[in-house]
Tab-separated table of C-alpha atoms and ligand atoms in Angstrom:
chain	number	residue	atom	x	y	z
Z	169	UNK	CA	11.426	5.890	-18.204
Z	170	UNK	CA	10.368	9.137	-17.033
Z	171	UNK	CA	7.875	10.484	-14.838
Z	172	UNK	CA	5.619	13.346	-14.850
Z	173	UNK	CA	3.386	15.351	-12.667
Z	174	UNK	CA	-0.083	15.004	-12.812
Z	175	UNK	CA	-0.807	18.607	-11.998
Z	176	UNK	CA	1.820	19.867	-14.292
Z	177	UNK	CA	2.295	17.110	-17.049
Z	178	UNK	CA	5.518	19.065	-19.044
Z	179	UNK	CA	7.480	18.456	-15.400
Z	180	UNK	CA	9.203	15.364	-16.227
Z	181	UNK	CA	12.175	14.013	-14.461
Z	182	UNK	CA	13.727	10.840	-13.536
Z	183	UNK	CA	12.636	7.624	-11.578
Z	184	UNK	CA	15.362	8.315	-9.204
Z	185	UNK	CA	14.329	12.327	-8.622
Z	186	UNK	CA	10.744	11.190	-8.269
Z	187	UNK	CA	11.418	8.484	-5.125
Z	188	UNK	CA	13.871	11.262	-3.675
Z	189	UNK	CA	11.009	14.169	-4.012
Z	190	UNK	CA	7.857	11.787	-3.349
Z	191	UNK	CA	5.700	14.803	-4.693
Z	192	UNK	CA	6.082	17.248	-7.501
Z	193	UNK	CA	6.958	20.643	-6.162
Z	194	UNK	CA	3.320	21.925	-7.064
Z	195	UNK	CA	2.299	18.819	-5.066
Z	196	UNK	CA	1.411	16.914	-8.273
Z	197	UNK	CA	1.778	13.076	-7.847
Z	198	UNK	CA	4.439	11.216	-10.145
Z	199	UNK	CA	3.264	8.850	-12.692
Z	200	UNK	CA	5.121	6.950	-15.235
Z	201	UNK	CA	4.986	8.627	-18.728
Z	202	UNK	CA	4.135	5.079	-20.317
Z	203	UNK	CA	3.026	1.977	-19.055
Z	204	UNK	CA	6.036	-0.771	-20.134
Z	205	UNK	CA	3.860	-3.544	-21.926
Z	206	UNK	CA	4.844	-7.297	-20.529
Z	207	UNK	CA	4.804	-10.099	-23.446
Z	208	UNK	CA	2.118	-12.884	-23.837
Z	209	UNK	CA	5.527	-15.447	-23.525
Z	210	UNK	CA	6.061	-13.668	-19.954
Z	211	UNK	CA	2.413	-14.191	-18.946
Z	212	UNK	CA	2.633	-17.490	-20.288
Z	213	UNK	CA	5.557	-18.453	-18.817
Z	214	UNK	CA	4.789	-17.100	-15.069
Z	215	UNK	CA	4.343	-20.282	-13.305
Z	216	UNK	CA	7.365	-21.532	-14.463
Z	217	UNK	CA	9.294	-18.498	-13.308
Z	218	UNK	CA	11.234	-17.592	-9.982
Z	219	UNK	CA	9.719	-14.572	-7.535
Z	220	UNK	CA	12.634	-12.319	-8.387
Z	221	UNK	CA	12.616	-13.184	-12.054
Z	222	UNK	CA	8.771	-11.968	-12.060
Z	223	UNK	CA	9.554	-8.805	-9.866
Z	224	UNK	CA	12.593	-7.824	-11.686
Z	225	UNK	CA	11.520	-8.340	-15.284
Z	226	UNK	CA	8.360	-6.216	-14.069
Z	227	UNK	CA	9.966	-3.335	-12.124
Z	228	UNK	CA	13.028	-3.036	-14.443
Z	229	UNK	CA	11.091	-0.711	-17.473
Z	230	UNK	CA	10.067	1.307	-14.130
Z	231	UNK	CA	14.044	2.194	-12.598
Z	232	UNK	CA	16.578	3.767	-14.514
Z	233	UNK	CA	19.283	2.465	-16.125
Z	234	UNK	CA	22.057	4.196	-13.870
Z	235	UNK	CA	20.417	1.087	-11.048
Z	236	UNK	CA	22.255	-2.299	-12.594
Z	237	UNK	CA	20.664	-5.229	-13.142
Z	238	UNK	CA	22.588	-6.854	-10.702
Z	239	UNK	CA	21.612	-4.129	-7.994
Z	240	UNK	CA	18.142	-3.846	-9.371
Z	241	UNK	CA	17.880	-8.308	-9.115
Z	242	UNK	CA	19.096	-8.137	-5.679
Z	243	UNK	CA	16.909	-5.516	-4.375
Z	244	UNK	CA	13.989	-7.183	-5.998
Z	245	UNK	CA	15.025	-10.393	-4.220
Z	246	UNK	CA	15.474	-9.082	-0.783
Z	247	UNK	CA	11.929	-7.055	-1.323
Z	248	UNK	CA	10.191	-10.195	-1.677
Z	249	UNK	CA	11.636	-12.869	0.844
Z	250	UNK	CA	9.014	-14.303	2.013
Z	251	UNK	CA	5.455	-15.922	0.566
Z	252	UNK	CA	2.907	-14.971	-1.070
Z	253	UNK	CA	0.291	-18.189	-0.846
Z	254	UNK	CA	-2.924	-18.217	-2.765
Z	255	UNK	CA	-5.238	-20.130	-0.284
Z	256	UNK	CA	-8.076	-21.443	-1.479
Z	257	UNK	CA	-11.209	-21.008	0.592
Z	258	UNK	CA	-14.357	-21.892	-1.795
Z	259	UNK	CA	-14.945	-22.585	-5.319
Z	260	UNK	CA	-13.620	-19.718	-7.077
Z	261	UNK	CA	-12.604	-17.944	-3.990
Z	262	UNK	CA	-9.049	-17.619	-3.114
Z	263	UNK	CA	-7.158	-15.403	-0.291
Z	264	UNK	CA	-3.950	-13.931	-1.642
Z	265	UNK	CA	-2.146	-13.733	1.885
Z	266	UNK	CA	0.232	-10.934	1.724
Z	267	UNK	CA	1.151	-11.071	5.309
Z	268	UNK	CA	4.066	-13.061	5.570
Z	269	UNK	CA	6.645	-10.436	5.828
Z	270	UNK	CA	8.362	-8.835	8.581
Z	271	UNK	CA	5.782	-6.847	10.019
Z	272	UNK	CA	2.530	-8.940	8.960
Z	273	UNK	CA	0.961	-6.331	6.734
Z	274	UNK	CA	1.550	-6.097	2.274
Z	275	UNK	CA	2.913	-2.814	3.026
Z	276	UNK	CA	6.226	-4.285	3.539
Z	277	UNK	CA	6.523	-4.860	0.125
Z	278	UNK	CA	6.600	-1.463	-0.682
Z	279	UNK	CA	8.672	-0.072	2.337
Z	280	UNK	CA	11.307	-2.794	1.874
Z	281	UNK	CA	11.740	-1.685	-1.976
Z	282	UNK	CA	11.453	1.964	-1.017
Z	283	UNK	CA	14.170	1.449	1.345
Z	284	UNK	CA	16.734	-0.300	-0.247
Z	285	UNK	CA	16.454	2.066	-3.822
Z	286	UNK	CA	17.084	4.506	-1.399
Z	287	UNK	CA	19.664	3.686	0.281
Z	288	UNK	CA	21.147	2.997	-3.419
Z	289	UNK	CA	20.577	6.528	-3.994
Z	290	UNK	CA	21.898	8.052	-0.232
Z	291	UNK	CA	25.029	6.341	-1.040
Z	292	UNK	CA	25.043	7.659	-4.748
Z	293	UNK	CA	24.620	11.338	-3.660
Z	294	UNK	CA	26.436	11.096	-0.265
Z	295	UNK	CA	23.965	12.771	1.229
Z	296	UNK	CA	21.713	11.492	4.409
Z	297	UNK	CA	17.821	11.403	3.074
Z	298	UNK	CA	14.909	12.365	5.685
Z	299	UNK	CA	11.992	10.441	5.191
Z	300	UNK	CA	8.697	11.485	6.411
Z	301	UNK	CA	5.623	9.083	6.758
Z	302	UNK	CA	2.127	9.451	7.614
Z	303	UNK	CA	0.316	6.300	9.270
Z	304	UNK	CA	-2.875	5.257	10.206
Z	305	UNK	CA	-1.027	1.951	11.226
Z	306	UNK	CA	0.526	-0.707	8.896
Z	307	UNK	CA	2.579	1.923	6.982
Z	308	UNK	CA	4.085	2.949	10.284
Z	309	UNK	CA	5.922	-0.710	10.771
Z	310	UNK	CA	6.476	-1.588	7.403
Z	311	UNK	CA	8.592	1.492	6.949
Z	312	UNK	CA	10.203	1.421	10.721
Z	313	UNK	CA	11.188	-1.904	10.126
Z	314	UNK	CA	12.514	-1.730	6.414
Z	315	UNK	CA	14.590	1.314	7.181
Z	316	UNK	CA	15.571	0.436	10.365
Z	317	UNK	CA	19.532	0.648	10.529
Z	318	UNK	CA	19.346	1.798	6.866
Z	319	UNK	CA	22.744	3.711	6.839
Z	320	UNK	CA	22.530	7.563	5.507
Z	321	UNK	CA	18.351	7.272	6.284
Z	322	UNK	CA	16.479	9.196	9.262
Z	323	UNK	CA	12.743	8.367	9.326
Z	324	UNK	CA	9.871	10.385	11.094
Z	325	UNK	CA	6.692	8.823	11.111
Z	326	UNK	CA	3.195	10.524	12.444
Z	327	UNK	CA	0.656	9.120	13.355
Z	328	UNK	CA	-3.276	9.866	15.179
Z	329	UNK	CA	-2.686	9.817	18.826
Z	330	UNK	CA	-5.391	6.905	19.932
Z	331	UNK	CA	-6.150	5.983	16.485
Z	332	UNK	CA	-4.154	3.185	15.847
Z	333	UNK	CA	-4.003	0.028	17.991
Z	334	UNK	CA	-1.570	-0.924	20.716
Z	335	UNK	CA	0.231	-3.198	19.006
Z	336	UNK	CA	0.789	-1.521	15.755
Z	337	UNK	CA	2.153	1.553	17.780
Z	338	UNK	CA	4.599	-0.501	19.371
Z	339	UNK	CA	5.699	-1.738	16.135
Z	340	UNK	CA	6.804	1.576	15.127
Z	341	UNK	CA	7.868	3.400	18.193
Z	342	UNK	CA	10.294	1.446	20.037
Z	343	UNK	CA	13.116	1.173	17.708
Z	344	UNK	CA	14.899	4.382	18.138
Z	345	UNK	CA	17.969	4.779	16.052
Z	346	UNK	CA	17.269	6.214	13.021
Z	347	UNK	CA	13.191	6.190	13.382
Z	348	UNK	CA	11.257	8.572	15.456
Z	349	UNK	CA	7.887	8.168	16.014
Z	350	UNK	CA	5.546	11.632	16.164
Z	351	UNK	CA	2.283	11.230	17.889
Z	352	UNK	CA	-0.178	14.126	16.742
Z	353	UNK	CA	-3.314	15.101	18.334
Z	354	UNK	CA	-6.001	14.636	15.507
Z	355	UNK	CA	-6.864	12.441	12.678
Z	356	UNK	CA	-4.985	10.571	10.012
Z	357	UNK	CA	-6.096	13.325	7.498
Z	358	UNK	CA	-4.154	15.750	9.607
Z	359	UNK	CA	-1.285	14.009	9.563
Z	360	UNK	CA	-1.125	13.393	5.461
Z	361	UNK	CA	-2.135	17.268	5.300
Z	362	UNK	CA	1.034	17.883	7.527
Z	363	UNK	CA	3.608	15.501	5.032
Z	364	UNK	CA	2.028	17.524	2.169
Z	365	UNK	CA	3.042	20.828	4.102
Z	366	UNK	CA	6.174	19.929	4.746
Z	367	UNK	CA	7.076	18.833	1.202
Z	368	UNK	CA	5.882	22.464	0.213
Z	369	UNK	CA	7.684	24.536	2.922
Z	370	UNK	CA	10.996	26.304	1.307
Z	371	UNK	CA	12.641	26.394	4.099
Z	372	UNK	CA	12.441	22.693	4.955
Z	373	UNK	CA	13.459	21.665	1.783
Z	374	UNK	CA	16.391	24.079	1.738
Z	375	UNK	CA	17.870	22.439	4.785
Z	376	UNK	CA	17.576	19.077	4.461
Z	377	UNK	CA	16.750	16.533	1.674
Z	378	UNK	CA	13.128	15.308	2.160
Z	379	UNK	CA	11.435	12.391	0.866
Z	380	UNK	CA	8.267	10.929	1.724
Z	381	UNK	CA	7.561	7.038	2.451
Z	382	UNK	CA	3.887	6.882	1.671
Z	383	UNK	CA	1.905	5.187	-0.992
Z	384	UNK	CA	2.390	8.035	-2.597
Z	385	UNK	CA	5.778	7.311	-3.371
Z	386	UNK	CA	6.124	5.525	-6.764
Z	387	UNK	CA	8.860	3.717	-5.494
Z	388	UNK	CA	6.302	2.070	-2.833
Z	389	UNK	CA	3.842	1.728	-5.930
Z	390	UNK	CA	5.955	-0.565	-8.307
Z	391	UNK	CA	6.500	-3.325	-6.441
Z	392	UNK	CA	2.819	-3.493	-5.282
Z	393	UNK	CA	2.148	-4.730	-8.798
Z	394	UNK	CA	4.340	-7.905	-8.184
Z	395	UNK	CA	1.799	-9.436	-6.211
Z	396	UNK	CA	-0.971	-9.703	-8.653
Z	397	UNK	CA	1.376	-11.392	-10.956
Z	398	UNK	CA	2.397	-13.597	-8.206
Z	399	UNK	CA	-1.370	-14.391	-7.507
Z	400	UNK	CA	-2.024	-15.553	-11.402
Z	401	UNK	CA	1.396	-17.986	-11.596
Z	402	UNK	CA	-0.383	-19.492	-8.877
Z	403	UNK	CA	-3.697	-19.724	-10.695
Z	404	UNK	CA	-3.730	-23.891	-12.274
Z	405	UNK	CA	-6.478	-22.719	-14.959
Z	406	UNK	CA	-7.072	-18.686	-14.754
Z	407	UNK	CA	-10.031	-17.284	-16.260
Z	408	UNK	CA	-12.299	-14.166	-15.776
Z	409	UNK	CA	-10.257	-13.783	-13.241
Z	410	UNK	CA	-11.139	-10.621	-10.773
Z	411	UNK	CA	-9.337	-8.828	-7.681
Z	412	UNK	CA	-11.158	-7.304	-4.925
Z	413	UNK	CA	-9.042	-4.901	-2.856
Z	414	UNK	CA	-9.627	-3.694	0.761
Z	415	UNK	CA	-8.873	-0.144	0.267
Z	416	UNK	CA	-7.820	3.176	1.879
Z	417	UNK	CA	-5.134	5.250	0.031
Z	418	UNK	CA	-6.355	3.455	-3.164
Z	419	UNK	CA	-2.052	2.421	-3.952
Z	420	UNK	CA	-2.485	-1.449	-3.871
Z	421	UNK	CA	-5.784	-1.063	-6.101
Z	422	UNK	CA	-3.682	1.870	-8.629
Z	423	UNK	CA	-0.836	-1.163	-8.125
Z	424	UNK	CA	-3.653	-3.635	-9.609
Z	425	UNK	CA	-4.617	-1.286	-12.585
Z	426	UNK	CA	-0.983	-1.052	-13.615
Z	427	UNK	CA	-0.757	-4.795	-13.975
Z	428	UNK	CA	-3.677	-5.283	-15.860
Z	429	UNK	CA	-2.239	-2.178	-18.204
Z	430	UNK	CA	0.738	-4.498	-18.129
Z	431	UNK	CA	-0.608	-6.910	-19.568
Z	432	UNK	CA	-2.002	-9.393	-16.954
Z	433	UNK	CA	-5.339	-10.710	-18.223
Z	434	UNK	CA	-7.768	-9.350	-15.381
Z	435	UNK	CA	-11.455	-9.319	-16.001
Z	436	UNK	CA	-12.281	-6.520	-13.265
Z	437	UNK	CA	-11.787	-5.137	-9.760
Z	438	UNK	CA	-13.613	-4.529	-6.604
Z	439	UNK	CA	-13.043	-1.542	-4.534
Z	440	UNK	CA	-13.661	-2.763	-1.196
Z	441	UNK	CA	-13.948	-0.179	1.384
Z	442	UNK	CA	-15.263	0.127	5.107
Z	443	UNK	CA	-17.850	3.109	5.724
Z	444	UNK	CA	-15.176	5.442	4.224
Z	445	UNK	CA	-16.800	5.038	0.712
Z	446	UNK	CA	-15.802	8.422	-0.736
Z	447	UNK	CA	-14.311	6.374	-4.443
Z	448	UNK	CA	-17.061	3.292	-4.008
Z	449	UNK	CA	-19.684	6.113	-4.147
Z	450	UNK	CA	-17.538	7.704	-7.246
Z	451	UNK	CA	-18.547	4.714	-8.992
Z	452	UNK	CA	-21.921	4.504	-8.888
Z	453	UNK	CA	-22.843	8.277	-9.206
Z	454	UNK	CA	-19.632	10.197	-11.038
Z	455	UNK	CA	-19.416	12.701	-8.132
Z	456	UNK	CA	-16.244	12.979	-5.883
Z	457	UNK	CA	-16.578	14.111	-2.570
Z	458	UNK	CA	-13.718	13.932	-0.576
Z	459	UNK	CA	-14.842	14.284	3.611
Z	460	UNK	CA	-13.214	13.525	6.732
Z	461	UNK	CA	-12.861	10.216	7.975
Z	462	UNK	CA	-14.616	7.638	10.118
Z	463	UNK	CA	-12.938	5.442	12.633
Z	464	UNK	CA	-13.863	1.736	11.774
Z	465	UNK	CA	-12.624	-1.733	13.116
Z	466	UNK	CA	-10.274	-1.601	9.793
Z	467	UNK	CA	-8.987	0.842	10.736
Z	468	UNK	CA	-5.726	1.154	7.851
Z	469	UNK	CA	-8.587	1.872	5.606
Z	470	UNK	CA	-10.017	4.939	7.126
Z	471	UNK	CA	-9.282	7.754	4.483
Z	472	UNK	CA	-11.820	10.266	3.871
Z	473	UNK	CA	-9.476	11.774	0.988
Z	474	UNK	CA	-7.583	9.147	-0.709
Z	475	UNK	CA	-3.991	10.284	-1.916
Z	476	UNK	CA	-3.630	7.639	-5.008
Z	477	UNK	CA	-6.921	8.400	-6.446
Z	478	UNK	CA	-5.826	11.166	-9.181
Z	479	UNK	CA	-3.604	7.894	-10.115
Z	480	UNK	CA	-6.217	5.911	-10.187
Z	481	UNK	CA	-8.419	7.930	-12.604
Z	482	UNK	CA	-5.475	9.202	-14.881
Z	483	UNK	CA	-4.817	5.499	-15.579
Z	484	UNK	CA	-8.634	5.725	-17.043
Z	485	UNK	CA	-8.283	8.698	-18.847
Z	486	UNK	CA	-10.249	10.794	-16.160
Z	487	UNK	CA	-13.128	8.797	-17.801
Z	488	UNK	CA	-15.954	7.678	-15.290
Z	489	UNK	CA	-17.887	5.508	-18.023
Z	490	UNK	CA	-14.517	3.632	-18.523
Z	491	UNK	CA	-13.309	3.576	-14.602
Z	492	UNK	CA	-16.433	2.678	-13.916
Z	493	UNK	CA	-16.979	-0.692	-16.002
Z	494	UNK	CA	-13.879	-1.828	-15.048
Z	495	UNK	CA	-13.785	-1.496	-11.113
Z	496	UNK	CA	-16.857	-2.184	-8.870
Z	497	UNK	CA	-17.036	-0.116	-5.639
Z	498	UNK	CA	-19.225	-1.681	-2.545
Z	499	UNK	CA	-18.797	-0.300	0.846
Z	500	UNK	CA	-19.504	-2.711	3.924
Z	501	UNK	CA	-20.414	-1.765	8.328
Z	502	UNK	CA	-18.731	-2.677	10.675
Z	503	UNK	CA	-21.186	-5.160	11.877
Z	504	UNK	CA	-21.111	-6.471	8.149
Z	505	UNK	CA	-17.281	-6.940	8.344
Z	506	UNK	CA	-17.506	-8.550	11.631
Z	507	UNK	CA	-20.872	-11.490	10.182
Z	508	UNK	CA	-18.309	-12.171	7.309
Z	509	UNK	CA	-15.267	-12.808	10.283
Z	510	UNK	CA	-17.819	-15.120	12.033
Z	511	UNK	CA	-19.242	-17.176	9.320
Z	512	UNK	CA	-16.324	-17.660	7.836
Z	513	UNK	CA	-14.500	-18.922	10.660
Z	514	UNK	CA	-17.451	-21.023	11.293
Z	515	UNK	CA	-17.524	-22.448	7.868
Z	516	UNK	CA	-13.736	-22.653	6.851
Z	517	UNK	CA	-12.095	-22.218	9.862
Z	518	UNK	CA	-10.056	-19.968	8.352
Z	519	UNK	CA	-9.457	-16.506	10.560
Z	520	UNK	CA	-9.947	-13.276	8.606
Z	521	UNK	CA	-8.628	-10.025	9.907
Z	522	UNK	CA	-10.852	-6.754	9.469
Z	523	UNK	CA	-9.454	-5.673	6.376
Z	524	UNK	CA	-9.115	-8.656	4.414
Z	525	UNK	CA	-12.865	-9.392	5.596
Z	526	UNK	CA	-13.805	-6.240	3.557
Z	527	UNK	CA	-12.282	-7.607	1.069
Z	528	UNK	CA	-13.690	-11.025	1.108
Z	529	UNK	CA	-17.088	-9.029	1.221
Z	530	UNK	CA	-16.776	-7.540	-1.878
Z	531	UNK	CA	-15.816	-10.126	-3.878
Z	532	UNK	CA	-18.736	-12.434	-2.256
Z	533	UNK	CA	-21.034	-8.968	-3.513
Z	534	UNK	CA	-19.602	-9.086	-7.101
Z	535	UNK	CA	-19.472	-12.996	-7.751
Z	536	UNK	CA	-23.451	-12.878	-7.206
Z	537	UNK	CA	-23.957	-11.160	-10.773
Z	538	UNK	CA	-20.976	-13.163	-12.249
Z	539	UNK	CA	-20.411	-16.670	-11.012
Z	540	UNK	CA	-18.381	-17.592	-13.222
Z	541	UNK	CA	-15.426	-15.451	-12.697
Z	542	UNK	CA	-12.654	-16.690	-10.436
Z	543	UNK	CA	-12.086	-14.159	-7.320
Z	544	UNK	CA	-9.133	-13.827	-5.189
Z	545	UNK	CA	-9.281	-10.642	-2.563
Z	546	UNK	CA	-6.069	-9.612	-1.068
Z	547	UNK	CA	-5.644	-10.746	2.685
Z	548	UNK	CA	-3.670	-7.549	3.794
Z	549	UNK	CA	-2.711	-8.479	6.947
Z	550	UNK	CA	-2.393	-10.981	9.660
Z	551	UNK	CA	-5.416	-11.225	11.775
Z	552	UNK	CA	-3.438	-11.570	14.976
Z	553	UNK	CA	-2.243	-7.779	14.544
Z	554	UNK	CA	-6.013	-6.691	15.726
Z	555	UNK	CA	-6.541	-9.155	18.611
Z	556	UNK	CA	-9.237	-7.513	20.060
Z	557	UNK	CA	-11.362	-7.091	16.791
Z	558	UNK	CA	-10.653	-10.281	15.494
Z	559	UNK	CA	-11.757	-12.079	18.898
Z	560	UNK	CA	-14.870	-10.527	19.264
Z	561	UNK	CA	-15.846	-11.429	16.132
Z	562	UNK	CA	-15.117	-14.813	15.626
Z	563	UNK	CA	-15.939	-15.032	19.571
Z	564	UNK	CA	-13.100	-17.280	19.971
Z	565	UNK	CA	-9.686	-16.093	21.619
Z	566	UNK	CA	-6.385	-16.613	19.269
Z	567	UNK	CA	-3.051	-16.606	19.830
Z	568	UNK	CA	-0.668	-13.701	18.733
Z	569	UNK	CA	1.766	-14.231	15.861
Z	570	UNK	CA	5.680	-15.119	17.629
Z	571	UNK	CA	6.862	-11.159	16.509
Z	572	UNK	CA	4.159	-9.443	17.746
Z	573	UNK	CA	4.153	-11.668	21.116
Z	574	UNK	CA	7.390	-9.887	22.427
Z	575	UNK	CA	6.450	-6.572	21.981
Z	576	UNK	CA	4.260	-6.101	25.108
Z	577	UNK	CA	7.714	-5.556	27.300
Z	578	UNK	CA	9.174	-2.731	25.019
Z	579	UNK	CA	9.124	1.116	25.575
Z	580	UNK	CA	6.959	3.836	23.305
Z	581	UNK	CA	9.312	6.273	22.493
Z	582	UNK	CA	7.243	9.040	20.439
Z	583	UNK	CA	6.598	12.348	20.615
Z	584	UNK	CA	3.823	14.394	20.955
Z	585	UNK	CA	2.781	17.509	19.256
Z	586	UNK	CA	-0.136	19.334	17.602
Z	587	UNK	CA	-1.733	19.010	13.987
Z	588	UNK	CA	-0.463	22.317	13.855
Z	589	UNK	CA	2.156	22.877	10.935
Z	590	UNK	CA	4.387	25.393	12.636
Z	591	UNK	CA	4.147	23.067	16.265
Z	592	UNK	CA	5.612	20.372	13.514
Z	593	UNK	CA	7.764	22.446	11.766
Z	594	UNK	CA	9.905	23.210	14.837
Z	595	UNK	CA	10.003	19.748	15.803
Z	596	UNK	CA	11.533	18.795	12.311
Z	597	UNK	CA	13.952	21.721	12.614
Z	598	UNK	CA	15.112	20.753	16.038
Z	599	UNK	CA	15.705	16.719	15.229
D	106	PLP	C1	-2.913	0.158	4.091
D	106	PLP	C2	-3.805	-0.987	4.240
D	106	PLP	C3	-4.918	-1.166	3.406
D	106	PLP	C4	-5.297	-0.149	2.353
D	106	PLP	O1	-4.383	-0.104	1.285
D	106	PLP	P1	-4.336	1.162	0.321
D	106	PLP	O2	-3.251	0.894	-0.640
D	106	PLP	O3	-4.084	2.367	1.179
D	106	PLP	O4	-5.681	1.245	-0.341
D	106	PLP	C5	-5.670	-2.313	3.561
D	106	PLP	N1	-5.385	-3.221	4.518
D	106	PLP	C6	-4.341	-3.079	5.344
D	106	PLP	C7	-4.095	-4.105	6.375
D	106	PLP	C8	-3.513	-1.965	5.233
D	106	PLP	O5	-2.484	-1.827	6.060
């Protein structure tokens, strides 16, 4: 499998050179030049099969042959340790909790993969990587924790000073070692703009090898697709079924897409997104107008210019009549986001957190005009990671998940600096 740049389509290279480089030189983003096709057997057959068999038989078109089967099975298996329960919370309305890994959030998925085909690839080169990260929270840990210790691996992850909550900047800032944690004065948009910069400076990439950790990275992509297959084996009788995905960067919805191009038989999506509605409003009027972003209550979902889109509509031909049919943008308040936390605690007693909520909302918004489909949204992450949200809205106090509990005693160790490129640029060349 190759992979080519969308802004340049003749630049092709290899599944290994495109996690390594993250972005095409011209700043293009990598996409694979075919999309494998999966058997009716393997659909068939899902429930039947093992979480690594599913993962591995899926990723394994995606990776190059000069990654074994043997290495490719065990990274697959280490990726995806941990459960991935379909919870049922109403007729034809099921929670795919994807917060059962190490740092409560689906992005570990991605990070963990990322991490270990990297250090496949550090060792194959003999050459340390540098991976840069931007966060507007849950990215952050995932990728602290699943490169943490990673040997030949340094990882520098920015983030908006005062725009991420307490708890998720502990998860990422107190390791040390190999991670260092760079808090910039502005918005999340500043920090992307920043990565990009970096990726484009000569001089950076002369010195050192850079590679980027965010959903950008098709390496964090692939795997993302696991979990929709994992959903359906979990299915008893699937029909019409549909996916409604709390989004910001638009990777776990471009994830979705590839699965259904896989083969998996889904009906439709939902775009779920907070007040940030730049792709929702795509969708109903075939204009795209990228703008800065709004701070919300979920908040890993405020992107005012979201990096997986041009993914998202080459996988639909650039066609908005097609793209359009298939996934269903609605965009929901605050104060909508925090009813749907309330009622249904009330009702199921089951605790949402802010971004799974959205979610939940816009599959509630799509199963009015089609009853008859069967909806799971994707619970992204564990409610207890936004205490304070989550307790105000359900008006109830809950107690914090064991990791996070034992965070409160350790030690930020960021830095600060500017969303200035050259103020960043001289921090990269000095660590
Ligand atoms: C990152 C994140 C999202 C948004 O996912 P994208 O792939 O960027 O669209 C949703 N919920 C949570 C909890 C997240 O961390």
């Amino acid at each position: 499998m190759k992979y080519y740049s969308l802004t340049t389509p003749s630049h092709k290279i290899s599944f290994q050179q495109a996690v390594v480089s993250g972005l095409a030189p011209d700043g293009g983003l990598y996409m694979p030049e075919y999309i494998p096709e999966l058997s009716n057997e393997f659909i068939g057959q899902l429930p039947t099969l093992s979480k690594t068999d599913i993962g591995f038989t899926i990723a394994r078109p995606f990776v190059d042959e000069s990654i074994a089967d043997e290495t490719l099975r065990e990274i697959v298996s280490e990726t995806i340790d941990f459960d991935f329960p379909l919870v049922v919370l109403e007729e034809n309305v099921f929670a795919l909790e994807l917060f059962h890994g190490p740092t409560l959030a689906f992005k570990d998925v991605g990070a963990r993969f990322l991490a270990r085909i990297l250090r496949h690839i550090a060792k194959t080169i003999h050459q340390e990587i540098a991976v840069l990260v931007a966060t507007s929270g849950d990215t952050g840990s995932a990728v602290a924790h699943g490169f943490y210790n990673v040997e030949g691996i340094r990882v520098v992850i920015l983030y908006p000073s005062g725009m991420v909550s307490a708890l998720q900047e502990k998860q990422f800032s107190t390791l040390g070692k190999n991670i260092q944690a760079i808090k910039v004065a502005g918005t999340f948009d500043d920090c992307q703009r920043l990565v990009k910069q970096a990726f484009q400076d000569e001089e950076l990439r002369k010195t050192r090898f850079l590679t980027s950790a965010n959903s950008i990275n098709i390496a964090r992509l692939i795997p993302q697709t696991f979990y929709y297959f994992l959903a359906w084996s979990q299915l008893n009788t699937p029909k019409q079924v549909v996916f409604s995905v709390p989004s910001g960067n638009f990777g776990n919805l471009t994830a979705g897409v590839l699965a259904k191009k896989m083969g998996l038989p889904i009906r439709a999506f939902v775009a779920a997104t907070n007040v940030n509605d730049v792709v929702p409003e795509y969708l109903h009027t075939n204009i795209f107008k990228p703008r800065a972003s709004k701070q919300t209550i979920s908040n890993a979902m405020d992107v005012g210019n979201p990096s997986n889109f041009p993914r998202l509509l080459a996988l639909y031909n650039n066609d908005w009549n097609y793209i359009s049919k298939e996934i269903h943008g609605y965009a929901f308040t605050d104060a909508e986001t925090q009813t749907a936390m309330l009622d249904v605690f009330t009702q199921k007693k089951y605790v949402l957190d802010p971004h799974g909520a959205v979610g939940y909302l816009g599959l509630k918004k799509y199963l009015e005009s089609t009853p008859s489909a069967q909806g799971i949204f994707l619970e992204t992450a564990h409610p207890s990671k936004f205490p304070d949200v989550v307790e105000s809205a359900i008006q109830q106090s809950i107690t914090l998940h064991p990791s996070l509990a034992g965070l409160s005693h350790k030690q930020i160790q960021s830095i600060s600096c500017t969303s200035n490129f050259s103020d960043f640029k001289n921090l990269l060349m000095k660590h």
